[in-house]
Each structure stands twice: as C-alpha cells, then as structure tokens.
Tab-separated table of C-alpha atoms and ligand atoms in Angstrom:
chain	number	residue	atom	x	y	z
A	209	MET	CA	0.000	0.000	0.000
A	210	PRO	CA	1.233	3.558	-0.617
A	211	LEU	CA	3.544	4.767	2.164
A	212	LEU	CA	4.956	8.270	1.878
A	213	ASN	CA	7.759	9.531	4.101
A	214	ASN	CA	8.042	13.064	5.523
A	215	GLN	CA	4.842	14.330	3.962
A	216	GLY	CA	3.679	17.913	4.365
A	217	LEU	CA	0.030	17.960	5.456
A	218	ILE	CA	-0.989	21.389	4.095
A	219	PRO	CA	-2.806	19.794	1.107
A	220	LEU	CA	-4.503	17.299	3.435
A	221	ASN	CA	-6.304	19.812	5.688
A	222	THR	CA	-8.679	22.491	4.377
A	223	LEU	CA	-7.399	25.074	6.894
A	224	ALA	CA	-4.018	24.630	5.144
A	225	LEU	CA	-2.258	24.428	8.503
A	226	LYS	CA	1.400	23.609	8.291
A	227	ALA	CA	2.249	20.211	9.741
A	228	LYS	CA	4.026	17.107	8.576
A	229	ALA	CA	3.864	13.355	9.065
A	230	ARG	CA	6.973	11.188	9.276
A	231	ARG	CA	4.945	8.375	7.668
A	232	LEU	CA	1.698	8.764	5.738
A	233	TYR	CA	-0.250	5.600	4.902
A	234	ARG	CA	-3.068	5.761	2.354
A	235	VAL	CA	-5.211	2.707	3.009
A	236	CYS	CA	-7.522	1.523	0.236
A	237	SER	CA	-9.078	-1.619	1.768
A	238	ASP	CA	-9.811	-3.249	5.119
A	239	ALA	CA	-6.948	-5.685	4.476
A	240	GLU	CA	-4.499	-2.799	3.990
A	241	LEU	CA	-5.810	-1.095	7.120
A	242	LEU	CA	-5.335	-4.262	9.190
A	243	GLN	CA	-1.814	-4.605	7.803
A	244	VAL	CA	-0.964	-1.034	8.891
A	245	LEU	CA	-2.558	-1.475	12.329
A	246	ASP	CA	-0.593	-4.658	12.795
A	247	ALA	CA	2.683	-2.956	11.907
A	248	LEU	CA	2.178	0.134	14.085
A	249	GLN	CA	3.328	0.030	17.702
A	250	GLU	CA	1.613	3.306	18.532
A	251	LYS	CA	-2.097	3.325	17.672
A	252	ASP	CA	-2.545	6.995	18.573
A	253	PHE	CA	-1.963	8.148	14.984
A	254	LEU	CA	-3.598	11.023	13.133
A	255	LEU	CA	-6.514	9.651	11.091
A	256	LEU	CA	-7.735	11.823	8.234
A	257	GLY	CA	-10.415	11.666	5.585
A	258	GLY	CA	-10.608	14.936	3.663
A	259	GLY	CA	-9.183	17.023	6.535
A	260	SER	CA	-12.131	19.450	6.412
A	261	ASN	CA	-13.033	19.283	10.099
A	262	VAL	CA	-9.682	19.282	11.873
A	263	VAL	CA	-7.311	21.819	13.396
A	264	LEU	CA	-3.731	20.558	13.289
A	265	GLN	CA	-2.060	22.105	16.320
A	266	THR	CA	0.780	19.576	16.408
A	267	GLU	CA	3.430	20.424	13.846
A	268	ALA	CA	5.089	17.017	13.467
A	269	PHE	CA	3.061	13.784	13.574
A	270	ASP	CA	4.800	10.459	13.573
A	271	VAL	CA	2.085	8.630	11.631
A	272	CYS	CA	-0.912	9.792	9.630
A	273	VAL	CA	-3.379	7.317	8.119
A	274	GLN	CA	-5.714	8.452	5.353
A	275	GLN	CA	-8.803	6.377	4.608
A	276	CYS	CA	-9.031	6.030	0.783
A	277	SER	CA	-11.184	2.903	0.290
A	278	LYS	CA	-13.750	3.163	-2.527
A	279	GLY	CA	-16.946	1.389	-3.540
A	280	ILE	CA	-20.737	1.717	-3.532
A	281	ARG	CA	-22.775	-1.490	-3.443
A	282	LEU	CA	-26.538	-2.028	-3.648
A	283	LEU	CA	-27.414	-4.456	-0.839
A	284	ASP	CA	-31.185	-4.515	-0.876
A	285	GLU	CA	-34.132	-2.939	-2.628
A	286	ASP	CA	-37.897	-2.858	-2.181
A	287	GLN	CA	-40.722	-0.741	-3.567
A	288	ASP	CA	-39.912	2.264	-1.404
A	289	SER	CA	-36.251	2.154	-0.581
A	290	VAL	CA	-32.734	0.903	-1.246
A	291	THR	CA	-30.022	-0.075	1.179
A	292	ILE	CA	-26.496	0.625	0.009
A	293	GLU	CA	-23.061	0.048	1.458
A	294	VAL	CA	-20.491	2.766	0.864
A	295	ALA	CA	-16.765	2.561	1.567
A	296	ALA	CA	-15.373	5.163	3.961
A	297	GLY	CA	-12.969	6.785	1.497
A	298	GLU	CA	-15.647	7.790	-1.028
A	299	GLY	CA	-16.108	11.556	-1.336
A	300	TRP	CA	-19.276	12.705	0.431
A	301	HIS	CA	-20.501	15.031	-2.318
A	302	ASP	CA	-19.759	12.403	-4.994
A	303	LEU	CA	-22.010	10.005	-3.088
A	304	VAL	CA	-24.829	12.569	-2.854
A	305	SER	CA	-24.606	13.210	-6.643
A	306	TYR	CA	-24.487	9.497	-7.443
A	307	CYS	CA	-27.547	8.709	-5.310
A	308	LEU	CA	-29.524	11.517	-6.931
A	309	GLN	CA	-28.673	10.142	-10.389
A	310	GLN	CA	-29.876	6.696	-9.298
A	311	GLY	CA	-33.190	8.092	-7.990
A	312	TRP	CA	-32.258	7.340	-4.357
A	313	HIS	CA	-33.350	10.286	-2.252
A	314	GLY	CA	-32.857	11.958	1.095
A	315	LEU	CA	-29.298	13.287	0.940
A	316	GLU	CA	-29.899	16.270	-1.378
A	317	ASN	CA	-29.741	18.874	1.451
A	318	LEU	CA	-26.281	17.559	2.310
A	319	ALA	CA	-24.825	18.367	-1.135
A	320	LEU	CA	-21.393	20.000	-1.316
A	321	ILE	CA	-20.353	19.182	2.253
A	322	PRO	CA	-16.626	18.494	1.916
A	323	GLY	CA	-14.922	15.362	3.190
A	324	THR	CA	-15.357	11.631	3.107
A	325	VAL	CA	-18.187	9.199	3.752
A	326	GLY	CA	-16.303	7.680	6.709
A	327	ALA	CA	-16.197	10.974	8.588
A	328	ALA	CA	-19.888	11.788	8.017
A	329	PRO	CA	-21.182	9.912	11.099
A	330	ILE	CA	-18.499	11.379	13.396
A	331	GLN	CA	-20.349	14.659	13.810
A	332	ASN	CA	-23.604	13.476	12.176
A	333	ILE	CA	-23.128	15.976	9.355
A	334	GLY	CA	-26.091	18.218	8.827
A	335	ALA	CA	-27.264	21.103	6.688
A	336	TYR	CA	-30.554	22.801	5.799
A	337	GLY	CA	-32.557	20.780	8.308
A	338	VAL	CA	-31.289	17.292	7.366
A	339	GLU	CA	-28.780	15.088	9.215
A	340	VAL	CA	-27.017	12.025	7.840
A	341	GLY	CA	-27.869	9.972	10.942
A	342	ALA	CA	-31.482	9.684	9.791
A	343	PHE	CA	-30.349	7.566	6.804
A	344	ILE	CA	-27.686	5.449	8.488
A	345	GLU	CA	-28.618	1.813	9.087
A	346	CYS	CA	-25.230	0.895	10.486
A	347	VAL	CA	-21.579	1.908	10.646
A	348	SER	CA	-18.748	-0.628	10.280
A	349	ALA	CA	-15.435	0.109	11.922
A	350	ILE	CA	-12.173	-1.511	12.912
A	351	ASP	CA	-10.782	-1.086	16.399
A	352	ARG	CA	-7.317	0.541	16.267
A	353	GLN	CA	-5.894	-1.448	19.191
A	354	ARG	CA	-7.198	-4.929	18.517
A	355	GLY	CA	-8.068	-4.880	14.818
A	356	GLU	CA	-11.557	-6.209	15.642
A	357	VAL	CA	-14.554	-5.343	13.484
A	358	HIS	CA	-17.415	-3.455	15.189
A	359	VAL	CA	-20.819	-2.781	13.692
A	360	PHE	CA	-22.862	0.049	15.238
A	361	THR	CA	-26.604	0.194	14.645
A	362	GLN	CA	-28.187	3.611	14.184
A	363	ALA	CA	-29.267	3.635	17.855
A	364	GLN	CA	-25.764	2.698	19.028
A	365	CYS	CA	-24.303	5.643	17.088
A	366	GLN	CA	-26.164	7.999	19.503
A	367	PHE	CA	-26.617	10.635	16.831
A	368	ALA	CA	-27.413	14.127	18.094
A	369	TYR	CA	-26.906	17.685	16.854
A	370	ARG	CA	-23.411	17.592	15.219
A	371	ASP	CA	-22.584	14.762	17.585
A	372	SER	CA	-22.350	10.980	17.955
A	373	VAL	CA	-20.764	8.279	20.082
A	374	PHE	CA	-17.700	8.557	17.801
A	375	LYS	CA	-16.874	11.931	19.396
A	376	HIS	CA	-17.193	10.531	22.932
A	377	ALA	CA	-16.828	6.920	24.139
A	378	PHE	CA	-15.211	5.840	20.850
A	379	ALA	CA	-13.321	9.043	20.011
A	380	ASP	CA	-10.092	8.220	18.165
A	381	ARG	CA	-10.467	4.492	18.939
A	382	LEU	CA	-11.873	3.275	15.610
A	383	VAL	CA	-11.356	3.546	11.896
A	384	ILE	CA	-14.733	3.633	10.178
A	385	THR	CA	-14.576	1.454	7.084
A	386	ALA	CA	-18.105	1.605	5.614
A	387	LEU	CA	-21.654	2.895	6.119
A	388	GLN	CA	-24.946	1.264	5.259
A	389	LEU	CA	-27.514	3.863	4.225
A	390	ARG	CA	-31.211	3.429	3.573
A	391	LEU	CA	-32.462	5.888	0.953
A	392	LEU	CA	-35.916	6.500	-0.418
A	393	LYS	CA	-37.271	6.059	-3.924
A	394	ASN	CA	-39.950	8.691	-3.412
A	395	PRO	CA	-38.578	12.230	-3.366
A	396	VAL	CA	-38.248	13.873	0.039
A	397	ILE	CA	-38.212	17.647	-0.140
A	398	VAL	CA	-37.072	19.450	3.031
A	399	SER	CA	-36.977	23.090	2.032
A	400	ASP	CA	-38.008	25.169	5.039
A	401	TYR	CA	-34.614	26.814	5.619
A	402	ALA	CA	-34.489	30.508	4.808
A	403	GLY	CA	-33.636	31.098	1.160
A	404	LEU	CA	-33.949	27.481	0.039
A	405	GLN	CA	-37.531	27.359	-1.210
A	406	GLU	CA	-37.083	30.650	-3.048
A	407	SER	CA	-33.972	29.349	-4.800
A	408	MET	CA	-35.674	26.208	-6.150
A	409	ARG	CA	-36.952	26.385	-9.730
A	410	ASP	CA	-39.420	23.535	-9.023
A	411	SER	CA	-40.032	21.037	-6.250
A	412	THR	CA	-37.917	18.150	-7.545
A	413	PRO	CA	-34.940	16.575	-5.748
A	414	GLN	CA	-32.690	17.841	-8.561
A	415	ALA	CA	-33.902	21.426	-7.990
A	416	LEU	CA	-33.317	21.029	-4.237
A	417	PHE	CA	-29.785	19.708	-4.848
A	418	ASP	CA	-29.032	22.570	-7.284
A	419	ALA	CA	-30.438	25.188	-4.879
A	420	VAL	CA	-28.347	23.887	-1.972
A	421	ILE	CA	-25.223	24.015	-4.134
A	422	ALA	CA	-26.000	27.530	-5.372
A	423	LEU	CA	-26.680	28.810	-1.818
A	424	ARG	CA	-23.526	27.254	-0.460
A	425	GLN	CA	-21.390	28.587	-3.300
A	426	ARG	CA	-22.810	32.042	-2.710
A	427	LYS	CA	-22.364	32.145	1.074
A	428	LEU	CA	-19.505	29.876	2.034
A	429	PRO	CA	-15.833	30.456	1.242
A	430	ASP	CA	-14.114	27.880	-0.974
A	431	PRO	CA	-11.286	26.384	1.138
A	432	VAL	CA	-9.016	26.336	-1.920
A	433	LEU	CA	-9.204	30.123	-2.084
A	434	LEU	CA	-9.727	30.917	1.619
A	435	PRO	CA	-8.562	28.000	3.788
A	436	ASN	CA	-11.214	27.132	6.416
A	437	ALA	CA	-12.870	24.249	8.264
A	438	GLY	CA	-16.501	25.291	7.802
A	439	SER	CA	-18.384	26.402	10.918
A	440	PHE	CA	-15.829	26.737	13.686
A	441	PHE	CA	-18.371	26.765	16.525
A	442	LYS	CA	-21.519	24.749	17.091
A	443	ASN	CA	-24.759	26.666	17.391
A	444	PRO	CA	-25.339	26.802	21.167
A	445	ILE	CA	-28.510	25.271	22.575
A	446	ILE	CA	-29.692	27.069	25.710
A	447	SER	CA	-32.695	26.978	28.053
A	448	ALA	CA	-35.937	28.742	27.086
A	449	GLU	CA	-35.529	31.063	30.127
A	450	GLN	CA	-32.028	32.151	29.147
A	451	ALA	CA	-33.218	32.725	25.560
A	452	GLN	CA	-36.100	34.917	26.801
A	453	ASP	CA	-33.736	37.010	28.910
A	454	LEU	CA	-31.337	37.425	25.983
A	455	ALA	CA	-34.140	38.313	23.556
A	456	ARG	CA	-35.308	41.069	25.950
A	457	GLU	CA	-31.829	42.558	25.889
A	458	TYR	CA	-31.196	41.877	22.158
A	459	PRO	CA	-34.518	42.080	20.273
A	460	GLY	CA	-32.955	40.832	16.989
A	461	LEU	CA	-31.660	37.604	18.572
A	462	VAL	CA	-31.819	34.759	16.009
A	463	GLN	CA	-33.272	31.730	17.754
A	464	TYR	CA	-34.920	28.408	16.867
A	465	VAL	CA	-37.050	26.512	19.389
A	466	GLN	CA	-36.119	22.800	19.497
A	467	ALA	CA	-38.477	19.834	19.900
A	468	ASP	CA	-37.500	19.566	23.589
A	469	GLY	CA	-38.320	23.246	24.273
A	470	ARG	CA	-34.708	24.379	24.479
A	471	VAL	CA	-33.555	27.074	22.079
A	472	LYS	CA	-30.824	26.967	19.419
A	473	LEU	CA	-29.086	30.307	18.835
A	474	ALA	CA	-27.367	31.171	15.558
A	475	ALA	CA	-23.735	31.405	16.688
A	476	ALA	CA	-22.951	33.461	13.571
A	477	TRP	CA	-25.364	36.158	14.816
A	478	LEU	CA	-23.648	36.237	18.247
A	479	LEU	CA	-20.225	36.655	16.605
A	480	ASP	CA	-21.535	39.348	14.318
A	481	LYS	CA	-23.104	41.287	17.223
A	482	ALA	CA	-19.921	40.920	19.276
A	483	GLY	CA	-18.067	42.633	16.433
A	484	TRP	CA	-16.095	39.704	15.008
A	485	LYS	CA	-17.478	39.486	11.476
A	486	GLY	CA	-14.703	40.382	9.014
A	487	TYR	CA	-12.058	40.717	11.761
A	488	ARG	CA	-8.553	39.770	10.700
A	489	ASN	CA	-5.034	39.953	12.063
A	490	GLU	CA	-1.930	39.409	9.960
A	491	LYS	CA	-2.475	35.634	9.788
A	492	VAL	CA	-6.018	34.538	10.526
A	493	GLY	CA	-9.488	36.028	10.628
A	494	VAL	CA	-13.269	35.719	10.571
A	495	HIS	CA	-15.052	35.465	7.221
A	496	ALA	CA	-16.752	38.691	6.167
A	497	GLN	CA	-19.923	36.965	4.866
A	498	GLN	CA	-20.339	34.154	7.424
A	499	ALA	CA	-18.888	34.900	10.869
A	500	LEU	CA	-18.887	31.238	11.953
A	501	VAL	CA	-16.079	30.479	9.513
A	502	LEU	CA	-12.513	31.198	10.608
A	503	ILE	CA	-10.028	31.723	7.793
A	504	ASN	CA	-6.318	31.038	7.566
A	505	HIS	CA	-5.377	34.084	5.469
A	506	ASN	CA	-1.633	34.047	5.618
A	507	GLU	CA	0.203	30.892	6.652
A	508	GLY	CA	-1.273	30.844	10.149
A	509	MET	CA	-0.525	27.842	12.333
A	510	GLY	CA	-2.959	25.782	14.391
A	511	ASN	CA	-2.154	27.883	17.449
A	512	ASP	CA	-3.026	31.115	15.612
A	513	ILE	CA	-6.468	29.761	14.735
A	514	LEU	CA	-7.016	28.432	18.273
A	515	ALA	CA	-5.917	31.729	19.870
A	516	LEU	CA	-8.476	33.574	17.727
A	517	ALA	CA	-11.124	30.985	18.648
A	518	ARG	CA	-10.399	31.502	22.368
A	519	SER	CA	-10.690	35.302	22.047
A	520	ILE	CA	-14.039	34.879	20.298
A	521	GLN	CA	-15.287	32.440	22.959
A	522	GLN	CA	-14.270	34.839	25.749
A	523	SER	CA	-15.910	37.799	24.068
A	524	VAL	CA	-19.178	35.941	23.348
A	525	ALA	CA	-19.279	34.591	26.922
A	526	ALA	CA	-18.682	38.087	28.337
A	527	THR	CA	-21.296	39.715	26.071
A	528	PHE	CA	-24.095	37.112	26.065
A	529	GLY	CA	-23.226	34.663	28.863
A	530	VAL	CA	-23.170	31.879	26.240
A	531	ASN	CA	-20.347	29.339	25.894
A	532	LEU	CA	-19.406	28.418	22.343
A	533	GLN	CA	-18.065	24.946	21.646
A	534	VAL	CA	-15.457	24.384	18.952
A	535	GLU	CA	-16.789	22.050	16.244
A	536	PRO	CA	-13.659	20.729	14.441
A	537	ARG	CA	-11.459	18.123	16.116
A	538	ILE	CA	-8.132	19.442	17.425
A	539	TYR	CA	-4.933	17.375	17.064
B	869	FAD	P1	-11.602	14.937	8.589
B	869	FAD	O1	-11.540	16.405	8.760
B	869	FAD	O2	-10.510	14.272	7.854
B	869	FAD	O3	-11.760	14.254	10.031
B	869	FAD	C1	-12.699	14.754	10.958
B	869	FAD	C2	-12.713	13.817	12.161
B	869	FAD	O4	-13.192	12.535	11.741
B	869	FAD	C3	-11.330	13.548	12.743
B	869	FAD	O5	-11.504	13.324	14.119
B	869	FAD	C4	-10.879	12.270	12.053
B	869	FAD	O6	-9.929	11.518	12.796
B	869	FAD	C5	-12.208	11.522	11.973
B	869	FAD	N1	-12.283	10.603	10.845
B	869	FAD	C6	-12.127	10.876	9.535
B	869	FAD	N2	-12.306	9.744	8.810
B	869	FAD	C7	-12.568	8.760	9.697
B	869	FAD	C8	-12.828	7.358	9.588
B	869	FAD	N3	-12.865	6.730	8.406
B	869	FAD	N4	-13.025	6.646	10.727
B	869	FAD	C9	-13.004	7.231	11.955
B	869	FAD	N5	-12.760	8.552	12.108
B	869	FAD	C10	-12.548	9.300	10.999
B	869	FAD	N6	-20.138	19.849	8.314
B	869	FAD	C11	-21.478	19.701	8.457
B	869	FAD	O7	-21.924	18.928	9.314
B	869	FAD	N7	-22.356	20.390	7.689
B	869	FAD	C12	-21.945	21.256	6.733
B	869	FAD	O8	-22.760	21.837	6.043
B	869	FAD	C13	-20.540	21.447	6.562
B	869	FAD	N8	-20.076	22.341	5.658
B	869	FAD	C14	-18.739	22.550	5.536
B	869	FAD	C15	-18.292	23.511	4.614
B	869	FAD	C16	-16.929	23.745	4.467
B	869	FAD	C17	-16.464	24.773	3.486
B	869	FAD	C18	-15.993	23.007	5.238
B	869	FAD	C19	-14.530	23.213	5.052
B	869	FAD	C20	-16.426	22.066	6.164
B	869	FAD	C21	-17.812	21.834	6.328
B	869	FAD	N9	-18.300	20.904	7.251
B	869	FAD	C22	-19.651	20.715	7.393
B	869	FAD	C23	-17.372	20.138	8.103
B	869	FAD	C24	-16.807	18.864	7.423
B	869	FAD	O9	-16.901	18.948	6.027
B	869	FAD	C25	-17.535	17.594	7.868
B	869	FAD	O10	-17.427	17.442	9.266
B	869	FAD	C26	-16.962	16.337	7.206
B	869	FAD	O11	-17.728	15.207	7.558
B	869	FAD	C27	-15.505	16.058	7.569
B	869	FAD	O12	-15.054	15.029	6.708
B	869	FAD	P2	-13.504	14.769	6.472
B	869	FAD	O13	-13.366	13.511	5.685
B	869	FAD	O14	-12.871	15.966	5.889
B	869	FAD	O15	-13.012	14.533	7.958
B	870	NAP	P1	-28.070	29.881	7.394
B	870	NAP	O1	-28.969	29.186	6.446
B	870	NAP	O2	-27.691	31.308	7.161
B	870	NAP	O3	-28.653	29.755	8.852
B	870	NAP	C1	-27.980	30.356	9.953
B	870	NAP	C2	-28.189	29.480	11.153
B	870	NAP	O4	-29.549	29.443	11.488
B	870	NAP	C3	-27.738	28.090	10.818
B	870	NAP	O5	-26.690	27.818	11.655
B	870	NAP	C4	-28.952	27.205	11.029
B	870	NAP	O6	-28.739	26.180	11.979
B	870	NAP	C5	-30.020	28.118	11.607
B	870	NAP	N1	-31.280	27.971	10.852
B	870	NAP	C6	-31.634	28.603	9.699
B	870	NAP	N2	-32.895	28.267	9.348
B	870	NAP	C7	-33.332	27.396	10.289
B	870	NAP	C8	-34.547	26.682	10.473
B	870	NAP	N3	-35.565	26.803	9.623
B	870	NAP	N4	-34.636	25.863	11.540
B	870	NAP	C9	-33.610	25.715	12.391
B	870	NAP	N5	-32.440	26.368	12.275
B	870	NAP	C10	-32.298	27.201	11.244
B	870	NAP	O7	-26.698	29.036	7.557
B	870	NAP	P2	-25.447	28.889	6.596
B	870	NAP	O8	-24.239	29.314	7.311
B	870	NAP	O9	-25.733	29.487	5.236
B	870	NAP	O10	-25.369	27.300	6.426
B	870	NAP	C11	-26.388	26.605	5.745
B	870	NAP	C12	-26.493	25.209	6.301
B	870	NAP	O11	-25.266	24.522	6.094
B	870	NAP	C13	-26.754	25.171	7.812
B	870	NAP	O12	-27.607	24.091	8.108
B	870	NAP	C14	-25.384	24.933	8.404
B	870	NAP	O13	-25.411	24.192	9.611
B	870	NAP	C15	-24.694	24.108	7.312
B	870	NAP	N6	-23.240	24.370	7.329
B	870	NAP	C16	-22.514	23.732	8.267
B	870	NAP	C17	-21.144	23.934	8.306
B	870	NAP	C18	-20.294	23.181	9.296
B	870	NAP	O14	-19.088	23.189	9.159
B	870	NAP	N7	-20.874	22.531	10.262
B	870	NAP	C19	-20.530	24.801	7.415
B	870	NAP	C20	-21.330	25.448	6.504
B	870	NAP	C21	-22.693	25.245	6.454
B	870	NAP	P3	-27.985	24.794	11.702
B	870	NAP	O15	-26.563	25.129	11.540
B	870	NAP	O16	-28.272	24.057	12.960
B	870	NAP	O17	-28.582	24.151	10.497
C-alpha cells in the first residue's frame, strides 16, 4: 500500500495548517488497514479523511493514516427504498450526486459538504434541516488497538446535533470502514430553511440539490481560495428562560425553538453582534460573509487559529453569557 515519508500535510487539511507526518499511509481496503494497524506500535496516529473538520495544532506527527477505500454497493431494494453500502474513502458530495442520479433520495440537502463518507457519522453531518444519521442503518469500523470489526446500529451511534458516540466513548479508537444507508425512492423535499424554497426552480430533488449548491457557493468560502474548516463553533442550545432574557436585551436575537423546548441560537449572529465578522489579524481572521467560519489568510498555524477561537469564545461569553463549543477536532 502507498507509504509516503516526511509528507507535508498542508494539502490534506482544508485550513491549510502547516504540519508534517513522518509516515503517511493511504489505506484503500480493510486488508491494507489491518496490515498497517498490525505494523504500528503506537495506535494513537492522526486519522484523516478529507481534513475538512480538523485543526492541526501539532506540527510534526509520527504517523498519519488516510482512509481512501472506494466502492458503492446495492445491498437490498424494495418498492420504497434501497439499502447501500459505501466505503469510507468515497467523497461525500460524490455520493450525494451518485444517489440523486440513481433516484435514491434523502441526501440532497447535504450536497457540497466536503470530506469523506467515513467521517460523516463522526459529527452526524447536517445542513438545511437534514442530518445524515437519519439515513444510516449501520456503521462498520475496525478497532485501532485490537483490529476487531465493530458494527454500530443507528441507535448505538447515539446521533445528536453535530454529535455521535464517535466523538465521545469511541473518540479516536476506531477507523470507520463503511456505512450502510437506507435511501428513499420517493422524493423527500425538506426546504423550510431561509432562502432554500425561493432558490428552487421547481419542487424536484434535482432542484433542491441545485439550490443547496447555489446557496452554499454564494455564502460559504471555498477552502481552496480561503482556507477554512466550515463552521468553527456549534450553534449553542440554551434553556428557554435564558433565551427569553437574551431576547429582551437583544430584540434581533436569532433563535430556533427545538423539539424539547430548548432554544438553538445562531452562533454566527452572536459573533456578528460581538463585532467579530470580518475581523482579521496578519495571519487569521473571521469570514466577512459568514462569521462562523474562521479563515487562515496568511500561513497561520494551528495555534493562531485556536488563539483567535479563544478570544471569540471569551468575548461571546462576556457579552451574552453563552459558551461556544469548537466544532472541528483538534490534534
Ligand atoms: P476529517 O476532517 O478528515 O476528520 C474529521 C474527524 O473525523 C477527525 O476526528 C478524524 O480523525 C475523523 N475521521 C475521519 N475519517 C474517519 C474514519 N474513516 N473513521 C473514523 N474517524 C474518521 N459539516 C457539516 O456537518 N455540515 C456542513 O454543512 C458542513 N459544511 C462545511 C463547509 C466547508 C467549506 C468546510 C470546510 C467544512 C464543512 N463541514 C460541514 C465540516 C466537514 O466537512 C464535515 O465534518 C466532514 O464530515 C468532515 O469530513 P472529512 O473527511 O474531511 O473529515
Ligand atoms: P443559514 O442558512 O444562514 O442559517 C444560519 C443558522 O440558522 C444556521 O446555523 C442554522 O442552523 C439556523 N437555521 C436557519 N434556518 C433554520 C430553520 N428553519 N430551523 C432551524 N435552524 C435554522 O446558515 P449557513 O451558514 O448558510 O449554512 C447553511 C447550512 O449549512 C446550515 O444548516 C449549516 O449548519 C450548514 N453548514 C454547516 C457547516 C459546518 O461546518 N458545520 C458549514 C457550513 C454550512 P444549523 O446550523 O443548525 O442548520
């Protein structure tokens, strides 16, 4: 299997943070992965898919493993649905496009999210009111220490808002190798997010997919041009009482009541109000159109991004009494 020595990791993380790996393994099958796990003494390696949700704070890693396995297989089909198995190294957006072409629906709102299929369950990727967890039947993974295969049912994944068991009890203990997804043959149109309905030329899945892509291209910075890791903070979910108090003080507060009565605040609005939108120092900054996105403008390092994130957290806590949680994983 491909082994590269002394590899720079700038092209492997969308924040373009400077780091290197003494050994980089690109694994293309479960057999290759098991071979690498067997050979490695230290199982605490850096595991990457597309590197679009990580902050590399460490400058020199001993080992980095990149999951590159490919394949989409139809496992089962009935009148209403299909069940497919997808290898972890497939590109997420490629999968969404492929499923749409096949007439397998549900993932259209998740178009253009960067990264790999294997990373999608880690934070239960979501956009425009849809989360991947709703379509996952099971997740297959290999334990880093023992090389054993684990299969997690949807319930065992403990999917929540940008969260799953893979960020907690199993954080950095597994390599996800494949997902089984159940998709629908009848179109599912979820279009209640602001701007989405208006951008759709008709109410077909293709129009939904195209509208999501157009909205994202309009609002979100392309990491190739402005290195970033998407939303840097999760939208905070607070109690109804705290939200009422805040709304009295800030009448424009952007808030969404959740099924359990708690309230989700738009973190981007908090950053904007606290004066961060468009901020930049000589290395890193906050995107001028979407304040949740931190940008590596000029060869910033992981610590530059994290120092900015800490200043933002302190300022938002001091202004609104709300704690922001960092979304990307820090290594
Ligand atoms: P990486 O960044 O490589 O890894 C992320 C984490 O997953 C790390 O902890 C890594 O070790 C782990 N991991 C990766 N592969 C595996 C595997 N096979 N097995 C076990 N662990 C693994 N996210 C959303 O939810 N919604 C969005 O709309 C969205 N939009 C984005 C827009 C932009 C411009 C960017 C840059 C990011 C966006 N993201 C979004 C965040 C990111 O794209 C997703 O979290 C994505 O799933 C990360 O995939 P990746 O392959 O790049 O993961
Ligand atoms: P947006 O549509 O401008 O919305 C701003 C915020 O308000 C979003 O964070 C969204 O929450 C929330 N929101 C809007 N309409 C809502 C509704 N009807 N019900 C509940 N919440 C609502 O956001 P955007 O920045 O352009 O991003 C569009 C979508 O892509 C969002 O879903 C966002 O999460 C996703 N995205 C995620 C990342 C990432 O890295 N995680 C990066 C880019 C975009 P939610 O975030 O909870 O959806």
